[in-house]
Amino acid sequence: MQNISRRTALALGAAGAALSLVGLSKTALASPESAAAEVAKFAGGKAPVAGKISIELPEIAENGNTVPLAISVDAPMTDDDYVTDVLVLADGNPNPGVATFHFTPLSGKADASTRIRLATTQNIVVTAKTSKGAVYTASKLVKVTIGGCGG
Amino acid sequence: MADAPKIRVPKTAKKGEIVEIKTLMPHIMESGQRKDKDGKTIPRKIINKFVAEFNGKPVFSADLDPAIAANPYLQFNAKVNESGTFKFSWTDDDGTVTTAEQKIEVA
């Protein structure tokens, strides 16, 4: 009798642990996958090519509530060859979306800076589309000491 | 109501010059993920769109998500070929649109 109840208790404990693991992995893993899905949607069926984009971020962000981010896409920005849209994603936030920037030849440069919130250490994924139909992508890891999505 | 946006645009530029523009809009950018002390989710309230135009032509715009920090700051560039006016607008989730203008002399 004693043995059985011990076994039952262990089994219950294991089941509980498995359940909580499933729960955890659901929230923790949702974003990298949904980030990849967002990139695919944005690219519209094209395979993004690595390069052309530079991402400026602190290596270690002490405060995830406001992290400076600067992106720059190497492009001529002439009337017939310019960057049209740039998608910025954070693959470890509760929702991957950060911003989408829209440029025109009047932008002069395909550069933009802002300040973002980061929940945890994660990758920033930047994807750019040009008027000629090219798609570029780049990503950069940022370490976050204190997350900025809590409360 | 919120404070007025802060804008930095050069007063003058040469024809064809690429000028740097900085904007800051005072706004809480409530993410919709925080909870109050009773455990209720605080509803999302953010600036979801920013648009910059020069003499009526689009220069730069941005769709913003809750991952943009409070008091959304945006820095970008504009190529100016003639004197004119920059017009900026920020759209809140509740539909409020805040606008601001700034003139530039192009020699």
Short mmCIF file of C-alpha atoms in Angstrom, two decimals:
data_model
loop_
_atom_site.label_atom_id
_atom_site.label_comp_id
_atom_site.label_asym_id
_atom_site.label_seq_id
_atom_site.Cartn_x
_atom_site.Cartn_y
_atom_site.Cartn_z
CA MET A 1 0.00 0.00 0.00
CA GLN A 2 2.68 2.40 1.00
CA ASN A 3 4.58 1.67 -2.21
CA ILE A 4 1.60 2.29 -4.43
CA SER A 5 0.71 5.59 -2.88
CA ARG A 6 4.35 6.65 -3.19
CA ARG A 7 4.27 5.66 -6.86
CA THR A 8 1.02 7.53 -7.40
CA ALA A 9 2.46 10.57 -5.72
CA LEU A 10 5.57 10.41 -7.94
CA ALA A 11 3.49 9.97 -11.07
CA LEU A 12 1.31 12.91 -10.12
CA GLY A 13 4.40 14.99 -9.47
CA ALA A 14 5.90 14.04 -12.83
CA ALA A 15 2.67 14.85 -14.63
CA GLY A 16 2.51 18.19 -12.88
CA ALA A 17 6.10 18.98 -13.86
CA ALA A 18 5.40 18.01 -17.47
CA LEU A 19 2.32 20.22 -17.53
CA SER A 20 4.18 23.23 -16.19
CA LEU A 21 6.96 22.62 -18.73
CA VAL A 22 4.46 22.63 -21.57
CA GLY A 23 2.96 25.83 -20.21
CA LEU A 24 6.36 27.48 -19.99
CA SER A 25 7.56 26.44 -23.40
CA LYS A 26 4.38 27.73 -24.98
CA THR A 27 4.94 31.27 -23.77
CA ALA A 28 8.74 31.21 -24.11
CA LEU A 29 8.90 29.75 -27.61
CA ALA A 30 5.98 31.55 -29.23
CA SER A 31 7.97 34.54 -30.33
CA PRO A 32 10.95 33.21 -32.38
CA GLU A 33 8.49 31.17 -34.44
CA SER A 34 6.01 33.98 -34.86
CA ALA A 35 8.92 36.32 -35.68
CA ALA A 36 9.97 33.97 -38.49
CA ALA A 37 6.36 33.84 -39.69
CA GLU A 38 6.15 37.65 -39.69
CA VAL A 39 9.36 37.87 -41.74
CA ALA A 40 7.99 35.36 -44.26
CA LYS A 41 4.73 37.32 -44.56
CA PHE A 42 6.62 40.59 -44.99
CA ALA A 43 8.99 39.08 -47.60
CA GLY A 44 5.96 37.92 -49.61
CA GLY A 45 7.38 34.56 -50.67
CA LYS A 46 10.94 35.75 -51.37
CA ALA A 47 13.89 34.36 -49.47
CA PRO A 48 15.57 37.29 -47.69
CA VAL A 49 19.29 37.71 -48.43
CA ALA A 50 21.60 38.41 -45.50
CA GLY A 51 23.36 41.76 -45.57
CA LYS A 52 22.97 45.44 -46.58
CA ILE A 53 21.49 46.23 -43.15
CA SER A 54 23.32 47.52 -40.12
CA ILE A 55 21.75 47.43 -36.67
CA GLU A 56 23.08 49.55 -33.84
CA LEU A 57 22.13 48.39 -30.36
CA PRO A 58 23.92 48.34 -27.04
CA GLU A 59 25.61 44.97 -26.46
CA ILE A 60 24.09 44.90 -22.99
CA ALA A 61 20.93 46.86 -22.27
CA GLU A 62 20.68 47.51 -18.54
CA ASN A 63 17.11 48.78 -18.75
CA GLY A 64 14.80 46.95 -21.12
CA ASN A 65 12.24 49.76 -20.87
CA THR A 66 14.16 51.97 -23.23
CA VAL A 67 16.85 50.55 -25.48
CA PRO A 68 18.27 52.77 -28.25
CA LEU A 69 18.04 51.16 -31.69
CA ALA A 70 19.36 52.51 -34.98
CA ILE A 71 18.94 50.76 -38.30
CA SER A 72 20.52 51.64 -41.61
CA VAL A 73 20.07 50.02 -45.01
CA ASP A 74 22.71 50.49 -47.66
CA ALA A 75 20.73 51.71 -50.70
CA PRO A 76 21.05 54.46 -53.34
CA MET A 77 17.61 55.94 -52.44
CA THR A 78 17.07 57.22 -55.98
CA ASP A 79 13.64 57.45 -57.63
CA ASP A 80 13.97 53.99 -59.19
CA ASP A 81 15.98 52.16 -56.52
CA TYR A 82 15.13 52.79 -52.90
CA VAL A 83 14.19 50.99 -49.71
CA THR A 84 10.40 50.99 -49.33
CA ASP A 85 9.73 49.18 -46.03
CA VAL A 86 11.75 47.97 -43.07
CA LEU A 87 10.27 45.54 -40.54
CA VAL A 88 11.78 45.43 -37.04
CA LEU A 89 11.04 42.43 -34.82
CA ALA A 90 12.16 41.37 -31.35
CA ASP A 91 11.99 37.58 -31.22
CA GLY A 92 11.88 37.25 -27.42
CA ASN A 93 9.15 39.77 -26.59
CA PRO A 94 5.55 38.70 -25.82
CA ASN A 95 4.70 39.98 -29.33
CA PRO A 96 7.52 40.14 -31.89
CA GLY A 97 6.40 43.36 -33.62
CA VAL A 98 8.40 46.50 -32.85
CA ALA A 99 7.87 48.81 -35.82
CA THR A 100 7.64 49.03 -39.58
CA PHE A 101 9.38 52.00 -41.20
CA HIS A 102 8.31 53.26 -44.62
CA PHE A 103 10.78 55.23 -46.73
CA THR A 104 10.53 57.18 -49.98
CA PRO A 105 13.20 58.68 -52.28
CA LEU A 106 12.61 61.91 -50.28
CA SER A 107 13.94 60.13 -47.18
CA GLY A 108 17.43 60.59 -48.63
CA LYS A 109 18.76 57.72 -46.51
CA ALA A 110 17.15 54.49 -45.35
CA ASP A 111 18.12 55.22 -41.74
CA ALA A 112 15.93 55.43 -38.66
CA SER A 113 16.46 55.46 -34.91
CA THR A 114 14.07 54.94 -32.04
CA ARG A 115 13.93 53.52 -28.52
CA ILE A 116 12.43 50.12 -27.87
CA ARG A 117 11.24 47.84 -25.06
CA LEU A 118 12.80 44.43 -24.58
CA ALA A 119 11.42 41.80 -22.19
CA THR A 120 14.58 39.71 -22.08
CA THR A 121 17.85 38.87 -23.86
CA GLN A 122 16.93 38.23 -27.50
CA ASN A 123 17.58 38.86 -31.17
CA ILE A 124 16.47 41.94 -33.07
CA VAL A 125 15.53 40.90 -36.60
CA VAL A 126 15.44 43.59 -39.29
CA THR A 127 14.10 42.89 -42.80
CA ALA A 128 14.11 45.43 -45.64
CA LYS A 129 12.30 45.53 -48.99
CA THR A 130 13.40 47.64 -51.94
CA SER A 131 11.46 49.16 -54.84
CA LYS A 132 13.23 46.65 -57.12
CA GLY A 133 11.81 43.73 -55.14
CA ALA A 134 14.96 42.70 -53.25
CA VAL A 135 14.58 41.54 -49.64
CA TYR A 136 17.41 41.76 -47.13
CA THR A 137 17.63 40.67 -43.53
CA ALA A 138 19.96 40.95 -40.56
CA SER A 139 19.75 40.22 -36.87
CA LYS A 140 21.61 41.19 -33.74
CA LEU A 141 21.63 39.78 -30.23
CA VAL A 142 21.02 42.14 -27.34
CA LYS A 143 21.50 41.15 -23.71
CA VAL A 144 18.94 42.63 -21.34
CA THR A 145 19.61 42.95 -17.60
CA ILE A 146 16.15 44.14 -16.48
CA GLY A 147 13.20 43.40 -18.78
CA GLY A 148 10.88 46.15 -19.92
CA CYS A 149 7.51 44.51 -20.43
CA GLY A 150 6.58 43.55 -16.90
CA GLY A 151 4.25 45.08 -14.38
CA MET B 1 -4.12 66.29 -22.83
CA ALA B 2 -0.59 65.25 -23.56
CA ASP B 3 2.26 67.73 -23.92
CA ALA B 4 3.23 69.02 -27.33
CA PRO B 5 5.65 66.97 -29.43
CA LYS B 6 9.28 68.08 -29.65
CA ILE B 7 10.81 68.44 -33.10
CA ARG B 8 14.29 69.22 -34.36
CA VAL B 9 14.63 70.24 -37.99
CA PRO B 10 17.47 72.45 -39.29
CA LYS B 11 16.31 76.03 -40.07
CA THR B 12 18.24 76.15 -43.34
CA ALA B 13 19.75 73.71 -45.82
CA LYS B 14 21.38 73.63 -49.24
CA LYS B 15 19.39 72.39 -52.23
CA GLY B 16 19.54 68.59 -52.39
CA GLU B 17 20.96 68.27 -48.88
CA ILE B 18 19.93 65.35 -46.66
CA VAL B 19 18.89 66.77 -43.31
CA GLU B 20 18.44 64.91 -40.04
CA ILE B 21 15.09 65.17 -38.25
CA LYS B 22 14.38 64.20 -34.64
CA THR B 23 10.93 63.93 -33.12
CA LEU B 24 9.70 63.04 -29.65
CA MET B 25 6.06 62.66 -28.71
CA PRO B 26 5.21 62.65 -24.99
CA HIS B 27 3.00 59.56 -24.56
CA ILE B 28 2.69 56.70 -22.06
CA MET B 29 2.69 53.95 -24.77
CA GLU B 30 0.68 51.63 -22.52
CA SER B 31 1.52 48.17 -23.86
CA GLY B 32 -1.71 46.37 -22.94
CA GLN B 33 0.33 43.72 -21.13
CA ARG B 34 0.75 45.35 -17.76
CA LYS B 35 -1.64 44.60 -14.91
CA ASP B 36 -2.84 46.98 -12.22
CA LYS B 37 -2.61 46.10 -8.53
CA ASP B 38 -5.94 44.24 -8.68
CA GLY B 39 -4.58 41.97 -11.43
CA LYS B 40 -6.66 43.54 -14.18
CA THR B 41 -4.97 44.17 -17.52
CA ILE B 42 -4.43 47.86 -18.23
CA PRO B 43 -5.88 48.47 -21.73
CA ARG B 44 -3.47 49.16 -24.55
CA LYS B 45 -3.03 52.82 -25.51
CA ILE B 46 -0.18 53.65 -27.84
CA ILE B 47 0.77 55.91 -30.72
CA ASN B 48 0.39 53.41 -33.55
CA LYS B 49 1.34 55.57 -36.52
CA PHE B 50 3.74 58.39 -37.30
CA VAL B 51 3.82 60.22 -40.64
CA ALA B 52 6.25 62.87 -41.91
CA GLU B 53 5.51 64.87 -45.07
CA PHE B 54 7.35 67.66 -46.84
CA ASN B 55 5.24 70.05 -48.93
CA GLY B 56 2.52 67.38 -48.98
CA LYS B 57 4.78 64.58 -50.20
CA PRO B 58 5.55 61.54 -48.02
CA VAL B 59 9.06 61.50 -46.55
CA PHE B 60 8.95 58.85 -43.85
CA SER B 61 6.32 57.00 -41.86
CA ALA B 62 6.27 54.30 -39.21
CA ASP B 63 3.77 51.77 -37.86
CA LEU B 64 4.51 51.36 -34.17
CA ASP B 65 3.89 48.41 -31.87
CA PRO B 66 3.73 48.35 -28.06
CA ALA B 67 7.46 47.45 -28.04
CA ILE B 68 8.25 51.11 -28.75
CA ALA B 69 9.35 52.79 -25.51
CA ALA B 70 7.26 55.47 -23.78
CA ASN B 71 7.54 58.97 -25.31
CA PRO B 72 8.19 57.58 -28.80
CA TYR B 73 11.35 59.02 -30.31
CA LEU B 74 12.05 58.81 -34.01
CA GLN B 75 15.05 60.03 -35.93
CA PHE B 76 15.18 59.92 -39.72
CA ASN B 77 16.33 61.94 -42.72
CA ALA B 78 14.85 63.99 -45.51
CA LYS B 79 16.23 65.18 -48.82
CA VAL B 80 15.19 68.79 -49.41
CA ASN B 81 15.18 70.29 -52.90
CA GLU B 82 13.18 73.44 -52.15
CA SER B 83 12.04 75.57 -49.23
CA GLY B 84 8.89 74.37 -47.57
CA THR B 85 7.16 72.91 -44.57
CA PHE B 86 7.48 69.60 -42.84
CA LYS B 87 4.27 68.25 -41.38
CA PHE B 88 4.33 65.53 -38.75
CA SER B 89 1.42 63.56 -37.34
CA TRP B 90 1.04 61.02 -34.55
CA THR B 91 -2.06 58.78 -34.36
CA ASP B 92 -3.22 57.44 -31.00
CA ASP B 93 -5.11 54.12 -30.56
CA ASP B 94 -8.15 56.21 -29.56
CA GLY B 95 -8.08 57.99 -32.93
CA THR B 96 -6.62 61.29 -31.71
CA VAL B 97 -4.19 62.77 -34.22
CA THR B 98 -1.56 65.24 -33.01
CA THR B 99 0.16 67.32 -35.67
CA ALA B 100 3.12 69.66 -35.80
CA GLU B 101 4.79 71.71 -38.52
CA GLN B 102 8.25 73.11 -39.11
CA LYS B 103 9.54 75.31 -41.94
CA ILE B 104 12.92 75.02 -43.63
CA GLU B 105 14.70 77.56 -45.88
CA VAL B 106 16.53 75.96 -48.79
CA ALA B 107 19.07 78.12 -50.58
#
